[in-house]
PDB file of C-alpha atoms in Angstrom:
ATOM      1  CA  MET A  27     106.755 150.676  53.359  1.00  0.00           C
ATOM      2  CA  ASP A  28     103.306 148.761  53.754  1.00  0.00           C
ATOM      3  CA  ILE A  29     103.390 144.941  54.920  1.00  0.00           C
ATOM      4  CA  ARG A  30     100.603 142.825  54.331  1.00  0.00           C
ATOM      5  CA  VAL A  31      99.932 140.401  57.369  1.00  0.00           C
ATOM      6  CA  ALA A  32      97.881 137.442  57.814  1.00  0.00           C
ATOM      7  CA  ILE A  33      97.237 136.337  61.361  1.00  0.00           C
ATOM      8  CA  ILE A  34      95.385 132.665  61.660  1.00  0.00           C
ATOM      9  CA  GLU A  35      94.567 132.049  65.130  1.00  0.00           C
ATOM     10  CA  ASP A  36      91.317 130.847  66.812  1.00  0.00           C
ATOM     11  CA  ASP A  37      91.986 132.089  70.362  1.00  0.00           C
ATOM     12  CA  SER A  38      90.987 136.029  70.286  1.00  0.00           C
ATOM     13  CA  ASN A  39      93.248 136.876  73.251  1.00  0.00           C
ATOM     14  CA  CYS A  40      96.249 135.440  71.400  1.00  0.00           C
ATOM     15  CA  GLN A  41      95.127 137.225  68.257  1.00  0.00           C
ATOM     16  CA  ALA A  42      94.661 140.410  69.739  1.00  0.00           C
ATOM     17  CA  GLN A  43      98.224 140.268  71.539  1.00  0.00           C
ATOM     18  CA  MET A  44      99.770 139.343  68.300  1.00  0.00           C
ATOM     19  CA  LYS A  45      98.119 142.255  66.620  1.00  0.00           C
ATOM     20  CA  HIS A  46      99.438 144.608  69.539  1.00  0.00           C
ATOM     21  CA  TRP A  47     103.048 143.456  69.436  1.00  0.00           C
ATOM     22  CA  LEU A  48     103.327 143.531  65.734  1.00  0.00           C
ATOM     23  CA  LEU A  49     101.748 146.916  65.589  1.00  0.00           C
ATOM     24  CA  MET A  50     104.122 148.364  68.435  1.00  0.00           C
ATOM     25  CA  TYR A  51     107.168 147.043  66.489  1.00  0.00           C
ATOM     26  CA  ALA A  52     106.093 148.231  63.235  1.00  0.00           C
ATOM     27  CA  ASN A  53     105.772 151.936  64.717  1.00  0.00           C
ATOM     28  CA  LYS A  54     109.312 151.793  66.240  1.00  0.00           C
ATOM     29  CA  LYS A  55     110.624 150.489  62.586  1.00  0.00           C
ATOM     30  CA  GLY A  56     108.822 153.231  60.831  1.00  0.00           C
ATOM     31  CA  PHE A  57     106.507 151.093  58.708  1.00  0.00           C
ATOM     32  CA  THR A  58     102.725 150.254  58.365  1.00  0.00           C
ATOM     33  CA  LEU A  59     101.042 147.029  58.414  1.00  0.00           C
ATOM     34  CA  SER A  60      97.910 145.968  56.843  1.00  0.00           C
ATOM     35  CA  ILE A  61      96.599 143.088  59.187  1.00  0.00           C
ATOM     36  CA  SER A  62      93.746 140.763  58.230  1.00  0.00           C
ATOM     37  CA  GLN A  63      92.615 138.350  61.047  1.00  0.00           C
ATOM     38  CA  TYR A  64      91.031 135.082  60.601  1.00  0.00           C
ATOM     39  CA  TYR A  65      89.615 132.647  63.153  1.00  0.00           C
ATOM     40  CA  SER A  66      89.632 129.615  61.202  1.00  0.00           C
ATOM     41  CA  ALA A  67      91.924 128.184  58.354  1.00  0.00           C
ATOM     42  CA  GLU A  68      88.984 127.610  56.073  1.00  0.00           C
ATOM     43  CA  ALA A  69      88.148 131.268  56.195  1.00  0.00           C
ATOM     44  CA  PHE A  70      91.906 132.260  55.414  1.00  0.00           C
ATOM     45  CA  LEU A  71      91.860 129.958  52.488  1.00  0.00           C
ATOM     46  CA  GLN A  72      88.949 131.333  50.880  1.00  0.00           C
ATOM     47  CA  THR A  73      90.419 134.796  50.735  1.00  0.00           C
ATOM     48  CA  ASP A  74      92.394 135.944  47.414  1.00  0.00           C
ATOM     49  CA  HIS A  75      94.568 138.495  49.211  1.00  0.00           C
ATOM     50  CA  PRO A  76      98.308 138.233  48.835  1.00  0.00           C
ATOM     51  CA  TYR A  77     100.356 138.486  51.876  1.00  0.00           C
ATOM     52  CA  ASP A  78     104.055 139.080  52.740  1.00  0.00           C
ATOM     53  CA  ILE A  79     103.710 137.414  56.142  1.00  0.00           C
ATOM     54  CA  VAL A  80     101.595 134.967  57.691  1.00  0.00           C
ATOM     55  CA  PHE A  81     101.135 134.086  61.463  1.00  0.00           C
ATOM     56  CA  MET A  82      99.470 130.803  61.919  1.00  0.00           C
ATOM     57  CA  ASP A  83      98.504 128.655  64.867  1.00  0.00           C
ATOM     58  CA  ILE A  84      99.499 125.080  64.311  1.00  0.00           C
ATOM     59  CA  ASP A  85      96.569 123.575  66.126  1.00  0.00           C
ATOM     60  CA  LEU A  86      93.434 125.019  64.335  1.00  0.00           C
ATOM     61  CA  PRO A  87      90.108 123.365  64.551  1.00  0.00           C
ATOM     62  CA  GLY A  88      89.298 121.497  61.340  1.00  0.00           C
ATOM     63  CA  ILE A  89      92.810 121.603  59.829  1.00  0.00           C
ATOM     64  CA  ASP A  90      96.295 121.817  61.292  1.00  0.00           C
ATOM     65  CA  GLY A  91      98.320 125.063  60.629  1.00  0.00           C
ATOM     66  CA  LEU A  92     100.927 122.897  58.550  1.00  0.00           C
ATOM     67  CA  SER A  93      98.262 121.664  56.183  1.00  0.00           C
ATOM     68  CA  CYS A  94      96.689 124.855  55.753  1.00  0.00           C
ATOM     69  CA  ALA A  95     100.144 126.583  55.012  1.00  0.00           C
ATOM     70  CA  ARG A  96     100.667 123.715  52.328  1.00  0.00           C
ATOM     71  CA  GLU A  97      97.361 124.735  50.597  1.00  0.00           C
ATOM     72  CA  PHE A  98      98.188 128.205  50.949  1.00  0.00           C
ATOM     73  CA  ARG A  99     101.460 127.786  48.970  1.00  0.00           C
ATOM     74  CA  LYS A 100      99.762 125.723  46.219  1.00  0.00           C
ATOM     75  CA  LYS A 101      97.750 128.745  45.605  1.00  0.00           C
ATOM     76  CA  ASN A 102     100.737 130.882  45.208  1.00  0.00           C
ATOM     77  CA  ARG A 103      99.021 133.722  46.782  1.00  0.00           C
ATOM     78  CA  TRP A 104     102.457 135.441  48.275  1.00  0.00           C
ATOM     79  CA  ALA A 105     102.827 139.406  47.372  1.00  0.00           C
ATOM     80  CA  ALA A 106     104.951 140.165  44.857  1.00  0.00           C
TER      81      ALA A 106
END
């Protein structure tokens, strides 16, 4: 099973740690991850890719994570 994951985090260290732990967990459970990484909410909102899971920093520069999540939901880009 392939799960599409988006990580929206402006701190590269936090982003790397999140990716590491997600991949380690996925390997133990026997599924694969397609991970997209974004350093800003604006870049994330420009993509048209659907995602199964989104991990988002709440305190992003320019837009807070909650507002970004609302915009994402308006565009209805969840994977089917």
